[in-house]
Amino acid sequence: MALWLVAAASAGELQGEVAVDALHAASTSQEPASGAGPGLSATEVGLRLRGDVVQGPFRFDLDYWGREPVAGLYRTLPIRMVYRAEATFAVVEDTVTVGLGRFVAPAPVLTLVDGGRVRITPGDTWSLELYGGRRGLLVPRTGIGFSPTLPVAGFATGVHRPRGAVDLRGSWGGDVATIGTAEASHTETYTAASAQLLGWVAPADPLRVGATATLAQRATYLLAPPGPEDPFDIALLSADLFQALGWASWRPADGVRLDADVLRQEAQLHAGPTLDADPPGPDFPVVEPTFVDTRLRAALRTFGDRGWLRPDARLRLRPSRTEVRVGGGVELDRFPGFDQADGPFAEAFAWAEDVETSVPGMDDAALLDRLLWSASGGWRTGGFEGRLGASFVERSIGPLSARSLDAQQSVDLAPFVLEAQDLLFLRAFYARRGWFAGTDLEASVRDPEVRVFVQLGLLTERRW
């Protein structure tokens, strides 16, 4: 639920949200690689607290998100993250603002900073932000205590005009990753830099063209660290990532949308050393996610202005294989007899995916040829939306979605991997001005596996 606290003052404003939720998941598998027992379950509770209070030139923002395991045979790790707890002061109104506390930096990769920043906006077209302090978050979503102290600094600047914009961001900081068990572990500390340049231009009213280039040195992604019963002593520590994206968007009419983009990604992965070597061994070779991805999408208002057609095609070229996905969807948002958006709705999507390998002797590419589809229908009215449907988009993403690192296929929900199996789902959400509530139920059609999520929140706004 959500609750607002109001302080007695003058010429001020307060708004915020407090929400609680509960998540339960159960998984059953008889596969040998699924772990010691056939059944797993987990239950979590979550809390989200967001708000801001403004008093003249002063402002305070808070954003907290936490999750706690409370029951089940599969206990997940708790998450207690303060994403923002920052006080800011407008030194010069609408021109110079300084801040102190914890904040999400405008960096190319997710970066939490415990420190300070200054933002300069001398006009409507140009801005500059400088920040520095210590890193407050390790990936994936692991908070840092008082030690170690990892420095971080960066900037963000941009020029924005009605016909185009250019933004430049850069950051530098320390990072650390630890793999292994309590009995045998290895810690690596390093510094890394990242930069991003993005911009767009509108040569004509219905057309926009843009590009983005991103370079992230040793962006940390700690995946699947070895456990006490796992045979592996290798873990991926980080990735040097380069991305170049070009895109175009054409809107000649309200009911016609055309989009095209080309993405080039190159990555050099760094794996952790073997823990049984003395000294630890060199980096372990892994497959690097390098590819060129071309995608074409369209949205056409049709069926007598009652729905949309959404064709979609994608070609991804990898060093070892070629992936082709062709398909699209149909959406009906206004049925006959209902002149407004409220009422019944339905949608369906399907894609045919073909994968061909260029590696001699590779015989598993045929297993990736598949038909993916989803369909749902429901009702909207006021602040309510309910939806019932099916999602048949099963994919093999073992071992990361399986119960143990030596699993070769995805055989369970692990238990929180969404849309990784053939599912039936029921979703409902209702929102009013001061509160909201929702639920989400997913059940596998093959095994007795289920995921249930419920949430409740309260919202408020006060001025004085």
PDB file of C-alpha atoms in Angstrom, residues 159-167 198-212 246-250:
ATOM      1  CA  VAL A 159      21.824  20.358 -26.870  1.00  0.00           C
ATOM      2  CA  HIS A 160      18.117  20.080 -27.686  1.00  0.00           C
ATOM      3  CA  ARG A 161      16.268  21.871 -30.459  1.00  0.00           C
ATOM      4  CA  PRO A 162      12.812  21.280 -31.991  1.00  0.00           C
ATOM      5  CA  ARG A 163      14.375  19.656 -35.066  1.00  0.00           C
ATOM      6  CA  GLY A 164      17.089  17.626 -33.358  1.00  0.00           C
ATOM      7  CA  ALA A 165      19.175  16.858 -30.295  1.00  0.00           C
ATOM      8  CA  VAL A 166      22.665  15.648 -29.349  1.00  0.00           C
ATOM      9  CA  ASP A 167      23.654  14.155 -25.974  1.00  0.00           C
ATOM     10  CA  LEU A 198      23.362   9.841 -29.175  1.00  0.00           C
ATOM     11  CA  GLY A 199      21.432  12.184 -31.377  1.00  0.00           C
ATOM     12  CA  TRP A 200      18.520  12.568 -33.758  1.00  0.00           C
ATOM     13  CA  VAL A 201      17.337  14.959 -36.443  1.00  0.00           C
ATOM     14  CA  ALA A 202      13.920  15.591 -38.012  1.00  0.00           C
ATOM     15  CA  PRO A 203      14.483  16.682 -41.646  1.00  0.00           C
ATOM     16  CA  ALA A 204      10.685  16.711 -42.141  1.00  0.00           C
ATOM     17  CA  ASP A 205       7.702  16.640 -39.809  1.00  0.00           C
ATOM     18  CA  PRO A 206       6.826  12.935 -40.244  1.00  0.00           C
ATOM     19  CA  LEU A 207      10.444  11.671 -40.314  1.00  0.00           C
ATOM     20  CA  ARG A 208      13.074  11.257 -37.599  1.00  0.00           C
ATOM     21  CA  VAL A 209      16.517   9.724 -38.029  1.00  0.00           C
ATOM     22  CA  GLY A 210      18.929   9.011 -35.203  1.00  0.00           C
ATOM     23  CA  ALA A 211      22.004   7.138 -34.063  1.00  0.00           C
ATOM     24  CA  THR A 212      23.597   6.012 -30.800  1.00  0.00           C
ATOM     25  CA  GLY A 246      21.007   3.624 -36.325  1.00  0.00           C
ATOM     26  CA  TRP A 247      17.260   4.107 -36.597  1.00  0.00           C
ATOM     27  CA  ALA A 248      14.557   5.852 -38.586  1.00  0.00           C
ATOM     28  CA  SER A 249      10.929   6.554 -37.678  1.00  0.00           C
ATOM     29  CA  TRP A 250       8.273   7.707 -40.160  1.00  0.00           C
TER      30      TRP A 250
END
